[in-house]
Coordinates of C-alpha atoms in Angstrom, one line a residue:
M83 CA 21.1 28.5 19.6
R84 CA 19.5 26.2 17.1
K85 CA 21.3 25.8 14.0
D86 CA 20.2 26.9 10.5
W87 CA 17.7 24.7 8.8
R88 CA 20.2 24.1 5.8
E89 CA 23.3 22.9 7.9
E90 CA 21.0 20.5 9.7
R91 CA 19.2 19.2 6.7
A92 CA 22.8 18.6 5.3
A93 CA 24.1 17.0 8.3
A94 CA 21.1 14.7 8.7
L95 CA 21.0 13.5 5.1
R96 CA 24.8 13.0 5.5
D97 CA 24.8 10.9 8.7
A98 CA 21.3 8.9 8.2
R99 CA 21.7 5.5 8.5
R100 CA 18.2 4.3 8.8
V101 CA 15.9 5.6 6.1
V102 CA 12.2 4.8 5.8
V103 CA 11.0 6.0 2.3
K104 CA 7.2 6.1 2.0
V105 CA 5.7 6.1 -1.9
G106 CA 1.9 6.5 -2.8
S107 CA -0.4 5.6 -5.3
A108 CA -0.4 9.0 -6.9
V109 CA 3.4 9.0 -7.5
L110 CA 3.5 5.3 -8.9
S111 CA 0.6 5.5 -10.9
S112 CA -0.3 7.2 -14.2
G113 CA -4.0 7.7 -13.9
E114 CA -5.0 4.3 -12.6
A115 CA -2.2 2.0 -14.0
L116 CA 1.4 1.6 -12.6
D117 CA 4.1 3.6 -13.9
L118 CA 7.0 1.3 -14.2
A119 CA 9.5 3.9 -15.5
V120 CA 8.6 5.7 -12.0
L121 CA 9.0 2.7 -10.0
N122 CA 12.2 1.3 -11.7
N123 CA 13.9 4.7 -11.0
L124 CA 12.7 4.8 -7.1
V125 CA 14.4 1.1 -7.1
E126 CA 17.6 2.6 -8.7
Q127 CA 17.8 5.4 -5.9
L128 CA 17.3 2.8 -3.1
A129 CA 19.9 0.7 -4.4
A130 CA 22.3 3.5 -4.6
L131 CA 21.9 4.5 -0.9
R132 CA 22.4 0.8 0.0
R133 CA 25.6 1.4 -1.5
Q134 CA 26.3 4.2 0.6
G135 CA 25.9 2.2 3.6
R136 CA 22.4 3.1 4.5
R137 CA 19.4 0.7 5.7
V138 CA 16.3 1.3 3.8
V139 CA 12.9 0.4 4.2
L140 CA 10.4 1.2 1.6
V141 CA 6.5 1.5 2.6
S142 CA 4.7 1.2 -1.0
S143 CA 1.2 1.8 -2.0
G144 CA 0.1 0.5 -5.4
A145 CA -1.7 -2.6 -5.1
V146 CA -4.9 -1.4 -5.7
A147 CA -3.7 0.3 -8.7
A148 CA -2.0 -2.8 -9.9
G149 CA -4.8 -4.6 -9.3
R150 CA -7.4 -2.5 -11.4
T151 CA -4.7 -2.6 -14.1
A152 CA -4.7 -6.5 -14.0
L153 CA -8.6 -6.5 -13.9
R154 CA -8.8 -4.1 -17.0
E155 CA -6.6 -6.3 -18.8
A156 CA -8.2 -9.7 -18.1
A157 CA -11.3 -8.0 -19.4
R158 CA -9.8 -6.9 -22.9
R159 CA -8.5 -10.3 -23.4
E160 CA -12.1 -12.0 -22.7
D161 CA -13.9 -8.9 -24.6
R162 CA -15.9 -7.6 -21.9
Q163 CA -16.2 -4.7 -19.5
P164 CA -13.8 -4.6 -16.6
A165 CA -15.2 -5.5 -13.2
P166 CA -16.0 -2.6 -10.8
V167 CA -13.6 -1.3 -7.9
A168 CA -16.2 0.0 -5.4
G169 CA -16.4 0.1 -1.7
L170 CA -14.4 -1.7 1.0
S171 CA -14.4 -5.1 -0.6
G172 CA -13.9 -4.0 -3.9
R173 CA -10.5 -2.4 -2.8
Q174 CA -9.5 -5.0 -0.8
A175 CA -10.2 -7.8 -3.5
A176 CA -8.3 -5.7 -6.1
A177 CA -5.4 -5.2 -3.6
A178 CA -5.6 -9.2 -3.5
V179 CA -5.4 -9.1 -7.3
G180 CA -2.5 -6.6 -7.3
Q181 CA 0.0 -7.4 -4.6
G182 CA 1.5 -10.1 -6.0
R183 CA 2.2 -8.0 -9.5
L184 CA 3.4 -5.0 -7.5
M185 CA 6.0 -7.2 -5.7
H186 CA 6.7 -9.1 -8.7
F187 CA 7.7 -5.6 -10.5
Y188 CA 9.5 -4.6 -7.2
D189 CA 11.3 -8.1 -6.8
R190 CA 12.4 -8.2 -10.4
A191 CA 13.6 -4.3 -10.4
F192 CA 15.6 -5.1 -6.9
A193 CA 17.3 -8.2 -8.4
E194 CA 18.5 -6.1 -11.2
Q195 CA 20.3 -4.0 -8.9
G196 CA 21.6 -7.1 -7.0
L197 CA 19.2 -6.8 -4.1
L198 CA 17.2 -8.8 -2.4
A199 CA 13.4 -7.6 -1.5
A200 CA 11.2 -8.7 1.2
Q201 CA 7.7 -8.2 1.6
V202 CA 5.8 -7.1 5.1
L203 CA 2.2 -7.1 5.1
L204 CA 0.9 -5.5 8.3
T205 CA -2.1 -4.3 10.1
R206 CA -2.4 -2.1 12.9
D207 CA -3.0 -4.7 15.3
D208 CA 0.7 -6.0 14.7
L209 CA 2.0 -2.2 16.2
R210 CA -0.8 -2.3 18.7
D211 CA 0.0 -5.7 20.6
R212 CA 3.2 -4.9 22.7
T213 CA 4.6 -8.6 21.9
R214 CA 3.9 -8.4 18.2
F215 CA 5.3 -4.8 18.3
L216 CA 8.6 -6.1 19.4
N217 CA 8.4 -9.1 17.2
V218 CA 7.9 -6.8 14.0
R219 CA 11.2 -4.8 15.3
N220 CA 13.1 -7.8 15.5
T221 CA 11.9 -9.1 12.1
F222 CA 12.8 -6.1 10.5
S223 CA 16.2 -6.2 12.0
T224 CA 17.1 -9.3 11.0
L225 CA 16.0 -8.6 7.5
L226 CA 18.0 -5.3 7.3
D227 CA 21.1 -7.5 8.7
W228 CA 20.5 -10.0 5.7
G229 CA 21.1 -6.8 3.3
S230 CA 17.7 -7.2 1.9
V231 CA 14.7 -4.3 1.4
P232 CA 11.8 -4.6 3.1
I233 CA 8.9 -3.9 1.2
V234 CA 5.7 -2.6 3.7
N235 CA 2.3 -2.3 2.9
E236 CA -0.9 -2.1 5.0
N237 CA -2.7 -5.9 4.6
D238 CA -5.5 -4.4 2.5
T239 CA -7.0 -7.7 1.8
V240 CA -8.0 -8.6 5.3
S241 CA -7.9 -5.4 7.2
V242 CA -11.2 -4.0 8.7
N243 CA -11.7 -0.4 9.8
E244 CA -10.6 -1.0 13.5
L245 CA -7.4 -2.3 12.3
K246 CA -6.6 -0.1 9.7
F247 CA -3.5 2.6 9.5
S248 CA -6.1 4.8 7.4
D249 CA -3.1 5.3 5.0
N250 CA 0.4 4.2 4.0
D251 CA 1.5 7.7 5.5
N252 CA 0.5 7.1 9.2
L253 CA 1.8 3.4 8.9
A254 CA 5.1 4.8 7.8
S255 CA 5.1 7.4 10.8
L256 CA 4.6 4.4 13.1
L257 CA 7.5 2.5 11.8
L258 CA 10.2 4.9 12.5
N259 CA 9.6 3.7 16.0
P260 CA 10.2 0.3 16.0
L261 CA 12.8 0.6 13.1
E262 CA 14.7 3.4 15.1
A263 CA 14.9 5.4 12.0
D264 CA 16.6 8.8 11.8
L265 CA 15.2 10.0 8.6
F266 CA 11.9 9.9 7.1
V267 CA 11.6 10.5 3.0
N268 CA 8.2 10.8 1.8
L269 CA 7.4 11.1 -1.9
T270 CA 4.6 13.2 -3.1
S271 CA 2.8 13.9 -6.5
I272 CA 3.6 17.8 -6.2
G273 CA 6.7 19.7 -5.9
G274 CA 6.6 19.6 -1.7
V275 CA 4.6 21.4 0.8
L276 CA 2.8 24.5 -0.5
D277 CA 2.5 27.7 1.4
A278 CA -1.3 27.8 0.7
N279 CA -4.1 25.7 -0.5
P280 CA -3.6 25.5 -4.3
L281 CA -7.2 24.9 -5.0
E282 CA -7.8 28.3 -3.5
H283 CA -4.6 30.1 -4.4
P284 CA -3.1 28.8 -7.7
D285 CA 0.1 30.6 -7.4
A286 CA 1.0 28.8 -4.0
Q287 CA 4.7 28.1 -3.5
V288 CA 6.6 25.1 -2.4
M289 CA 8.1 25.9 1.2
P290 CA 11.7 25.0 1.2
C291 CA 11.3 24.4 5.1
V292 CA 8.6 23.9 7.6
E293 CA 10.2 25.4 10.9
D294 CA 7.5 24.3 13.2
V295 CA 5.0 21.5 12.1
R296 CA 2.7 22.1 14.6
A297 CA 1.9 25.5 14.1
L298 CA 0.7 25.1 10.7
D299 CA -3.2 25.0 10.0
L300 CA -3.6 22.0 8.4
A301 CA -7.3 22.1 7.4
T302 CA -6.6 25.8 5.8
L303 CA -3.4 24.9 4.1
C304 CA -4.1 21.3 2.6
G305 CA -6.4 20.3 0.2
G306 CA -8.1 17.0 -0.4
K307 CA -7.3 13.6 -0.9
T308 CA -5.6 12.4 -4.2
A309 CA -7.3 10.9 -7.1
V310 CA -5.7 7.6 -6.7
G311 CA -4.6 7.5 -3.2
T312 CA -5.9 7.6 0.3
G313 CA -3.8 10.4 1.9
G314 CA -2.9 13.9 0.5
M315 CA -0.8 16.8 1.9
H316 CA -2.7 16.7 5.1
S317 CA -1.9 13.0 5.9
K318 CA 2.1 13.9 5.2
L319 CA 2.3 16.7 7.2
L320 CA 0.1 14.8 10.3
S321 CA 2.5 11.9 9.7
A322 CA 5.5 14.6 9.6
R323 CA 4.5 16.0 13.1
R324 CA 4.5 12.5 14.6
A325 CA 8.1 11.9 13.4
A326 CA 9.2 15.4 14.7
Q327 CA 7.9 14.5 18.2
I328 CA 10.3 11.5 18.1
G329 CA 13.4 13.9 16.8
V330 CA 13.0 12.4 13.2
P331 CA 13.2 15.1 10.5
T332 CA 10.9 14.6 7.4
C333 CA 12.0 15.2 3.8
I334 CA 9.1 15.6 1.3
L335 CA 10.1 15.0 -2.2
P336 CA 8.6 15.4 -5.6
G337 CA 8.4 11.5 -6.3
R338 CA 7.7 11.5 -10.1
E339 CA 11.2 13.4 -10.8
R340 CA 13.8 11.5 -11.7
D341 CA 16.4 10.9 -9.1
V342 CA 15.0 13.2 -6.9
I343 CA 16.0 11.5 -3.6
L344 CA 19.6 11.1 -4.6
R345 CA 19.7 14.7 -5.8
A346 CA 18.3 15.7 -2.2
F347 CA 20.9 13.4 -0.7
A348 CA 23.6 15.1 -2.8
G349 CA 22.8 18.7 -1.2
E350 CA 20.4 20.2 -3.9
I351 CA 17.6 21.8 -2.1
V352 CA 14.3 20.2 -3.4
G353 CA 11.1 19.4 -2.0
T354 CA 10.5 20.5 1.7
W355 CA 12.4 19.6 4.9
V356 CA 10.3 19.6 7.9
R357 CA 12.3 20.0 11.0
P358 CA 12.0 17.7 14.0
E359 CA 11.5 19.0 17.4
E360 CA 14.0 20.0 19.9
H361 CA 12.3 18.5 22.7
V362 CA 11.7 14.8 22.0
I363 CA 9.0 12.6 23.6
P364 CA 10.1 9.2 24.8
R365 CA 9.6 6.4 22.3
R366 CA 7.0 4.5 25.0
K367 CA 4.6 7.6 24.9
F368 CA 5.0 7.8 21.0
W369 CA 3.7 4.1 21.0
L370 CA 0.8 4.3 23.5
A371 CA -0.7 7.5 21.5
Y372 CA -0.7 6.0 18.4
Q373 CA -1.1 2.4 19.0
A374 CA -4.9 2.4 18.3
E375 CA -7.6 4.9 17.7
P376 CA -8.9 6.4 20.8
Q377 CA -12.0 4.5 22.1
G378 CA -13.5 7.4 24.0
T379 CA -13.4 11.0 24.9
L380 CA -13.0 12.6 28.3
Q381 CA -14.2 16.4 28.5
L382 CA -12.1 18.4 30.8
D383 CA -12.8 21.4 32.9
A384 CA -10.8 24.5 32.3
G385 CA -8.8 23.7 35.6
A386 CA -7.9 20.5 34.7
A387 CA -6.7 21.4 31.1
E388 CA -4.5 24.0 32.4
A389 CA -3.0 21.3 35.0
L390 CA -2.1 18.9 32.4
R391 CA -1.0 21.7 29.8
Q392 CA 0.9 24.2 32.2
N393 CA 2.1 22.0 35.0
G394 CA 2.5 18.5 33.7
K395 CA -0.1 16.9 36.1
S396 CA -1.9 13.9 35.8
L397 CA -5.7 13.7 35.3
L398 CA -7.9 13.1 38.5
P399 CA -11.6 12.3 38.7
G400 CA -12.4 15.9 39.9
G401 CA -11.2 17.2 36.4
V402 CA -13.3 15.2 34.2
A403 CA -16.5 17.2 32.8
G404 CA -18.1 14.3 30.6
V405 CA -17.4 10.8 29.3
E406 CA -18.2 9.9 25.7
G407 CA -18.3 6.2 24.1
E408 CA -18.0 3.0 25.8
F409 CA -14.7 1.6 26.3
A410 CA -12.8 -0.5 29.1
A411 CA -10.0 0.1 31.5
G412 CA -6.7 0.5 29.9
A413 CA -8.4 1.7 26.9
L414 CA -6.9 4.9 24.8
V415 CA -9.1 7.9 25.1
R416 CA -9.0 11.3 23.9
L417 CA -8.8 14.3 26.1
M418 CA -10.6 17.3 25.0
Y419 CA -11.2 20.9 26.5
G420 CA -14.4 22.0 24.6
D421 CA -13.5 21.6 20.9
E422 CA -9.6 21.5 21.4
T423 CA -7.8 18.3 21.8
V424 CA -5.5 18.5 24.6
G425 CA -4.0 15.0 24.2
V426 CA -4.6 11.2 24.6
G427 CA -4.2 8.8 27.2
L428 CA -4.7 5.2 28.9
S429 CA -7.6 5.5 31.2
N430 CA -7.4 3.8 34.4
Y431 CA -11.2 3.3 34.5
D432 CA -14.0 2.1 32.1
A433 CA -16.6 4.5 30.9
P434 CA -19.3 3.5 33.5
D435 CA -17.2 3.9 36.5
L436 CA -15.8 7.2 35.2
R437 CA -19.4 8.6 34.7
R438 CA -19.9 7.8 38.3
I439 CA -16.9 9.5 39.8
M440 CA -16.3 12.2 37.3
G441 CA -16.2 15.7 39.1
L442 CA -15.7 14.0 42.5
K443 CA -12.7 14.3 45.0
R444 CA -10.7 11.5 46.2
H445 CA -12.5 10.7 49.5
E446 CA -15.8 10.7 47.4
V447 CA -14.3 8.1 44.7
A448 CA -13.5 6.1 47.5
A449 CA -16.9 6.2 49.2
L450 CA -18.2 5.1 45.8
L451 CA -15.6 2.5 44.8
G452 CA -13.9 1.4 48.0
D453 CA -10.3 1.5 48.6
A454 CA -9.1 -0.1 45.5
H455 CA -9.1 2.8 43.2
Y456 CA -6.4 4.5 41.4
P457 CA -6.3 8.3 42.6
E458 CA -5.7 9.2 39.0
V459 CA -8.1 8.7 35.9
V460 CA -5.2 9.1 33.5
H461 CA -1.4 9.2 34.9
R462 CA 0.8 11.8 33.3
D463 CA 3.2 8.8 32.3
N464 CA 0.6 7.2 30.2
M465 CA -0.6 10.3 28.6
L466 CA 0.6 12.5 25.4
L467 CA -0.2 15.9 25.4
D468 CA -0.5 17.6 21.8
A469 CA -0.8 14.3 20.1
A470 CA -1.1 14.3 16.3
L471 CA -4.3 12.8 15.8

């Protein structure tokens, strides 16, 4: 029988040795300017965790907000209107201005705590390519062995859409795998996960625990994105769901409250605890499912959807009812039954060949493609059902 969530939470917080902490712009910013009091208190808390013998990695937004602040200060000195920050190029330029300032504040704050900060800027391609993924893992391992605190952000200045993580909640959840983290702390600008959409229910209350994050209706429960960030609670819960799949619990805390992380580690029930799944997926499947955005979609018939979900089968050509998009063999594709996402997987065929063989039996596929063909469109070993997309 599964233990009570309070016991689980207390044990996980006590035993956590590798902790990923994510802080977003809505926590670090007061309006659109960085709130240095919040930043400095965050650093003090992470330093205290380090003194407890824990290894900490910080995923931090705030470069664009810091850039906006710098642009306003420069405009005031020159007695002119600040430059507008609009569109992708504007945000990337603001990030280029602000990233150095943000790291300056972190570097100074950690130095006051006797710790060395290390900057790590990533694009999704750094985790998508297997060789680079392993290099990322080794680099973080070395930095942690040195006793430093890695501070991670997306490389906003150069990222293009196909290489973006979408937001730092996503980036942080994907780092749990190479870091082999055992706890994910996600700081939010509100009290925790609310039991209803606050835009429609002003009296919504913080849930102290989410027993099964998969069961939540995120579209109904969550409001939109924050004013200064790109995420919001929807993104945080989607990231918690990914973490739960590899057995990592998530603690969603009100990041603007003083010493909130240390209070949680000391046993105070604050924020929301998201329980990990009891049956975890292999970390290889986690990597293949989330290393890139799906390049196309395969529509399944009813029999194939049931075979995948209920019987753990591979997807055969006869179960494919439609092919959407253009992709190469080996690409990640979304598996759909009607409007429902069944999962994702690596396709053994490119889109044109799949359109030729979909719905066919094995001997009919052989007649079209010859003997050098795969019996499965997506093998079950290269497939993740119920992916958190």
